[in-house]
Amino acid sequence: PLPFPTEEVKEYFSRFGSVQRCQLPFDRDTGFHKRYCWIKFSSSEDVQNVLQKDSHILEGSKLSLKQQIHRRRSQRKSPSE
């Protein structure tokens, strides 16, 4: 499990840009954080700053990053009568 709290993760990634949200899910059964985290940056430039760095190490743990692409939800229009 990840040994560091959400604030440490947020502080680390704030070096690369403005972090809007940082979620580090907690597993109630084990009492540990799950082995992943979601970080939302303010801009795509901030995301690129993070991805350009070869490796990220926090508290001695090497982090592997994956970019999640959000697709805009298509707006459904009601049929006009």
PDB file of C-alpha atoms in Angstrom:
ATOM      1  CA  PRO A   1       0.000   0.000   0.000  1.00  0.00           C
ATOM      2  CA  LEU A   2       1.030   3.580  -0.546  1.00  0.00           C
ATOM      3  CA  PRO A   3       2.689   4.861   2.628  1.00  0.00           C
ATOM      4  CA  PHE A   4       1.843   8.523   2.151  1.00  0.00           C
ATOM      5  CA  PRO A   5      -1.315  10.568   2.731  1.00  0.00           C
ATOM      6  CA  THR A   6      -3.201  12.570   0.138  1.00  0.00           C
ATOM      7  CA  GLU A   7      -1.629  15.892   1.160  1.00  0.00           C
ATOM      8  CA  GLU A   8       1.885  14.604   0.474  1.00  0.00           C
ATOM      9  CA  VAL A   9       0.834  13.373  -2.961  1.00  0.00           C
ATOM     10  CA  LYS A  10      -0.845  16.694  -3.736  1.00  0.00           C
ATOM     11  CA  GLU A  11       2.180  18.653  -2.533  1.00  0.00           C
ATOM     12  CA  TYR A  12       4.535  16.558  -4.674  1.00  0.00           C
ATOM     13  CA  PHE A  13       2.515  16.988  -7.860  1.00  0.00           C
ATOM     14  CA  SER A  14       1.957  20.713  -7.212  1.00  0.00           C
ATOM     15  CA  ARG A  15       5.580  21.168  -8.349  1.00  0.00           C
ATOM     16  CA  PHE A  16       4.429  20.484 -11.899  1.00  0.00           C
ATOM     17  CA  GLY A  17       1.325  22.659 -11.969  1.00  0.00           C
ATOM     18  CA  SER A  18      -1.896  23.564 -10.253  1.00  0.00           C
ATOM     19  CA  VAL A  19      -3.578  20.496  -8.712  1.00  0.00           C
ATOM     20  CA  GLN A  20      -7.352  20.871  -8.638  1.00  0.00           C
ATOM     21  CA  ARG A  21      -8.098  17.552  -6.969  1.00  0.00           C
ATOM     22  CA  CYS A  22      -6.198  14.629  -5.489  1.00  0.00           C
ATOM     23  CA  GLN A  23      -8.005  11.435  -4.506  1.00  0.00           C
ATOM     24  CA  LEU A  24      -6.188   8.574  -2.815  1.00  0.00           C
ATOM     25  CA  PRO A  25      -8.808   5.835  -2.271  1.00  0.00           C
ATOM     26  CA  PHE A  26      -8.814   4.035   1.066  1.00  0.00           C
ATOM     27  CA  ASP A  27      -9.605   0.335   1.449  1.00  0.00           C
ATOM     28  CA  ARG A  28     -11.813  -0.189   4.491  1.00  0.00           C
ATOM     29  CA  ASP A  29     -11.096  -3.921   4.616  1.00  0.00           C
ATOM     30  CA  THR A  30      -7.293  -3.711   4.766  1.00  0.00           C
ATOM     31  CA  GLY A  31      -6.963  -0.351   6.492  1.00  0.00           C
ATOM     32  CA  PHE A  32      -4.505   0.834   3.819  1.00  0.00           C
ATOM     33  CA  HIS A  33      -4.717   3.142   0.855  1.00  0.00           C
ATOM     34  CA  LYS A  34      -5.293   1.395  -2.446  1.00  0.00           C
ATOM     35  CA  ARG A  35      -2.358   1.340  -4.820  1.00  0.00           C
ATOM     36  CA  TYR A  36      -3.577   4.146  -7.072  1.00  0.00           C
ATOM     37  CA  CYS A  37      -4.510   7.795  -6.976  1.00  0.00           C
ATOM     38  CA  TRP A  38      -6.352  10.263  -9.218  1.00  0.00           C
ATOM     39  CA  ILE A  39      -4.891  13.719  -9.710  1.00  0.00           C
ATOM     40  CA  LYS A  40      -6.687  16.428 -11.641  1.00  0.00           C
ATOM     41  CA  PHE A  41      -4.641  19.349 -12.916  1.00  0.00           C
ATOM     42  CA  SER A  42      -5.930  22.760 -13.950  1.00  0.00           C
ATOM     43  CA  SER A  43      -4.576  22.547 -17.487  1.00  0.00           C
ATOM     44  CA  SER A  44      -3.262  20.114 -20.065  1.00  0.00           C
ATOM     45  CA  GLU A  45       0.099  21.936 -19.870  1.00  0.00           C
ATOM     46  CA  ASP A  46       0.369  20.918 -16.205  1.00  0.00           C
ATOM     47  CA  VAL A  47      -0.286  17.294 -17.200  1.00  0.00           C
ATOM     48  CA  GLN A  48       2.438  17.477 -19.851  1.00  0.00           C
ATOM     49  CA  ASN A  49       4.884  18.882 -17.257  1.00  0.00           C
ATOM     50  CA  VAL A  50       4.311  15.772 -15.120  1.00  0.00           C
ATOM     51  CA  LEU A  51       4.557  13.344 -18.027  1.00  0.00           C
ATOM     52  CA  GLN A  52       7.825  14.857 -19.307  1.00  0.00           C
ATOM     53  CA  LYS A  53       9.696  13.780 -16.165  1.00  0.00           C
ATOM     54  CA  ASP A  54      11.202  10.311 -16.612  1.00  0.00           C
ATOM     55  CA  SER A  55      10.392   8.956 -13.181  1.00  0.00           C
ATOM     56  CA  HIS A  56       8.582  10.036 -10.061  1.00  0.00           C
ATOM     57  CA  ILE A  57       9.645   8.837  -6.616  1.00  0.00           C
ATOM     58  CA  LEU A  58       7.733   9.730  -3.476  1.00  0.00           C
ATOM     59  CA  GLU A  59       8.813   8.512  -0.032  1.00  0.00           C
ATOM     60  CA  GLY A  60      11.058   5.933  -1.707  1.00  0.00           C
ATOM     61  CA  SER A  61       8.270   4.492  -3.865  1.00  0.00           C
ATOM     62  CA  LYS A  62       8.507   4.742  -7.640  1.00  0.00           C
ATOM     63  CA  LEU A  63       5.236   5.939  -9.117  1.00  0.00           C
ATOM     64  CA  SER A  64       3.932   4.906 -12.506  1.00  0.00           C
ATOM     65  CA  LEU A  65       1.700   7.419 -14.233  1.00  0.00           C
ATOM     66  CA  LYS A  66      -1.123   6.950 -16.686  1.00  0.00           C
ATOM     67  CA  GLN A  67      -2.969   9.762 -18.350  1.00  0.00           C
ATOM     68  CA  GLN A  68      -6.719   9.418 -18.376  1.00  0.00           C
ATOM     69  CA  ILE A  69      -8.408  11.184 -21.245  1.00  0.00           C
ATOM     70  CA  HIS A  70     -11.796  12.585 -20.373  1.00  0.00           C
ATOM     71  CA  ARG A  71     -14.313  12.669 -23.147  1.00  0.00           C
ATOM     72  CA  ARG A  72     -16.958  15.303 -22.985  1.00  0.00           C
ATOM     73  CA  ARG A  73     -20.332  13.835 -22.337  1.00  0.00           C
ATOM     74  CA  SER A  74     -22.531  14.212 -25.348  1.00  0.00           C
ATOM     75  CA  GLN A  75     -25.553  16.279 -24.554  1.00  0.00           C
ATOM     76  CA  ARG A  76     -28.754  14.530 -25.365  1.00  0.00           C
ATOM     77  CA  LYS A  77     -31.420  16.681 -26.836  1.00  0.00           C
ATOM     78  CA  SER A  78     -35.057  15.921 -26.286  1.00  0.00           C
ATOM     79  CA  PRO A  79     -36.925  15.301 -29.482  1.00  0.00           C
ATOM     80  CA  SER A  80     -38.825  18.398 -30.442  1.00  0.00           C
ATOM     81  CA  GLU A  81     -42.507  18.016 -30.929  1.00  0.00           C
TER      82      GLU A  81
END
